[in-house]
Amino acid sequence: MPFLNYDGVLAKGAQRAWGVAPSPRIIFLLSTQDKLTANSGLDSQIGNPVPSLKLSLGRYQFRLAVKSGARTVKVDVRQPDAAAARPVMRIKANPSIGIPSDVTATAGSQTTWQTLSATINPTADGVFILELENPDPNLVKPCWFDNVKIQ
């Protein structure tokens, strides 16, 4: 499975091949679990700044490394259709590092770029899964994600 170097910006790292030593911070695309991701992927026309990750339907999951202690996870999101279901950022539970339950942030009703934010407090260094989802079943109502940050 190819992966992207994590440089603090979603989908803007350099793609690396297996056998090349990864940087310490990396994003793995795990799956498109439960829902088909159709008409989705890197979008070089829209971004904050470009490029961004377009998601027309479904979800992407990324595995992120984190050190113990309070951390805020942020991602920029844009859903230009006010009538569409709102995009979601979800940090999946990982009790082995002290994240006992899912933590979810849902975009507001505005149609411009906004920042979703969620705070976690892992008790050990480890890995968690970040899930970005477009819950709207209408393929003509995509959303865009950009600039994943862990602070």
mmCIF file of N, CA, C and O in Angstrom, residues 31 33-34 59-62 88-92 102 128-133 145:
data_model
loop_
_atom_site.group_PDB
_atom_site.id
_atom_site.type_symbol
_atom_site.label_atom_id
_atom_site.label_comp_id
_atom_site.label_asym_id
_atom_site.label_seq_id
_atom_site.Cartn_x
_atom_site.Cartn_y
_atom_site.Cartn_z
ATOM 1 N N SER A 31 -8.637 2.492 4.476
ATOM 2 C CA SER A 31 -9.765 1.859 3.810
ATOM 3 C C SER A 31 -10.810 2.889 3.438
ATOM 4 O O SER A 31 -10.744 4.041 3.806
ATOM 5 N N GLN A 33 -14.000 2.089 4.297
ATOM 6 C CA GLN A 33 -14.842 1.171 5.039
ATOM 7 C C GLN A 33 -16.323 1.512 4.952
ATOM 8 O O GLN A 33 -16.721 2.654 5.105
ATOM 9 N N ASP A 34 -17.127 0.529 4.705
ATOM 10 C CA ASP A 34 -18.590 0.571 4.725
ATOM 11 C C ASP A 34 -19.222 1.288 3.538
ATOM 12 O O ASP A 34 -20.335 0.991 3.192
ATOM 13 N N ARG A 59 -16.114 7.656 2.988
ATOM 14 C CA ARG A 59 -15.167 8.103 4.009
ATOM 15 C C ARG A 59 -13.770 7.606 3.692
ATOM 16 O O ARG A 59 -13.595 6.611 3.021
ATOM 17 N N TYR A 60 -12.805 8.356 4.165
ATOM 18 C CA TYR A 60 -11.411 7.945 4.136
ATOM 19 C C TYR A 60 -10.944 7.788 5.564
ATOM 20 O O TYR A 60 -11.347 8.543 6.450
ATOM 21 N N GLN A 61 -10.046 6.819 5.804
ATOM 22 C CA GLN A 61 -9.446 6.642 7.115
ATOM 23 C C GLN A 61 -7.932 6.744 6.980
ATOM 24 O O GLN A 61 -7.353 6.205 6.035
ATOM 25 N N PHE A 62 -7.317 7.423 7.943
ATOM 26 C CA PHE A 62 -5.879 7.603 7.969
ATOM 27 C C PHE A 62 -5.364 7.189 9.332
ATOM 28 O O PHE A 62 -5.993 7.471 10.351
ATOM 29 N N VAL A 88 -17.977 15.254 8.290
ATOM 30 C CA VAL A 88 -17.645 14.810 9.638
ATOM 31 C C VAL A 88 -16.167 14.439 9.723
ATOM 32 O O VAL A 88 -15.622 13.805 8.812
ATOM 33 N N MET A 89 -15.534 14.827 10.830
ATOM 34 C CA MET A 89 -14.204 14.348 11.198
ATOM 35 C C MET A 89 -14.386 13.497 12.444
ATOM 36 O O MET A 89 -15.031 13.931 13.410
ATOM 37 N N ARG A 90 -13.826 12.287 12.431
ATOM 38 C CA ARG A 90 -14.007 11.380 13.568
ATOM 39 C C ARG A 90 -12.655 10.778 13.943
ATOM 40 O O ARG A 90 -11.934 10.270 13.077
ATOM 41 N N ILE A 91 -12.326 10.830 15.222
ATOM 42 C CA ILE A 91 -11.160 10.133 15.756
ATOM 43 C C ILE A 91 -11.697 8.855 16.378
ATOM 44 O O ILE A 91 -12.527 8.901 17.292
ATOM 45 N N LYS A 92 -11.252 7.714 15.847
ATOM 46 C CA LYS A 92 -11.770 6.431 16.308
ATOM 47 C C LYS A 92 -11.153 6.054 17.659
ATOM 48 O O LYS A 92 -9.987 6.351 17.932
ATOM 49 N N ASP A 102 -15.021 7.101 20.422
ATOM 50 C CA ASP A 102 -14.885 7.969 19.248
ATOM 51 C C ASP A 102 -15.101 9.428 19.647
ATOM 52 O O ASP A 102 -15.922 9.733 20.511
ATOM 53 N N PHE A 128 -3.646 6.405 16.160
ATOM 54 C CA PHE A 128 -5.097 6.463 16.137
ATOM 55 C C PHE A 128 -5.562 6.585 14.696
ATOM 56 O O PHE A 128 -4.781 6.899 13.807
ATOM 57 N N ILE A 129 -6.844 6.321 14.475
ATOM 58 C CA ILE A 129 -7.419 6.410 13.139
ATOM 59 C C ILE A 129 -8.251 7.683 13.045
ATOM 60 O O ILE A 129 -9.134 7.919 13.864
ATOM 61 N N LEU A 130 -7.927 8.499 12.039
ATOM 62 C CA LEU A 130 -8.695 9.699 11.721
ATOM 63 C C LEU A 130 -9.577 9.369 10.529
ATOM 64 O O LEU A 130 -9.086 8.917 9.498
ATOM 65 N N GLU A 131 -10.858 9.592 10.681
ATOM 66 C CA GLU A 131 -11.826 9.294 9.627
ATOM 67 C C GLU A 131 -12.444 10.605 9.142
ATOM 68 O O GLU A 131 -12.885 11.416 9.947
ATOM 69 N N LEU A 132 -12.426 10.811 7.830
ATOM 70 C CA LEU A 132 -13.065 11.972 7.204
ATOM 71 C C LEU A 132 -14.208 11.439 6.372
ATOM 72 O O LEU A 132 -14.015 10.552 5.541
ATOM 73 N N GLU A 133 -15.424 11.992 6.573
ATOM 74 C CA GLU A 133 -16.608 11.411 5.946
ATOM 75 C C GLU A 133 -17.494 12.475 5.315
ATOM 76 O O GLU A 133 -17.696 13.550 5.870
ATOM 77 N N PHE A 145 -11.689 18.278 1.981
ATOM 78 C CA PHE A 145 -10.925 18.309 3.230
ATOM 79 C C PHE A 145 -9.506 18.765 2.917
ATOM 80 O O PHE A 145 -8.955 18.438 1.863
#
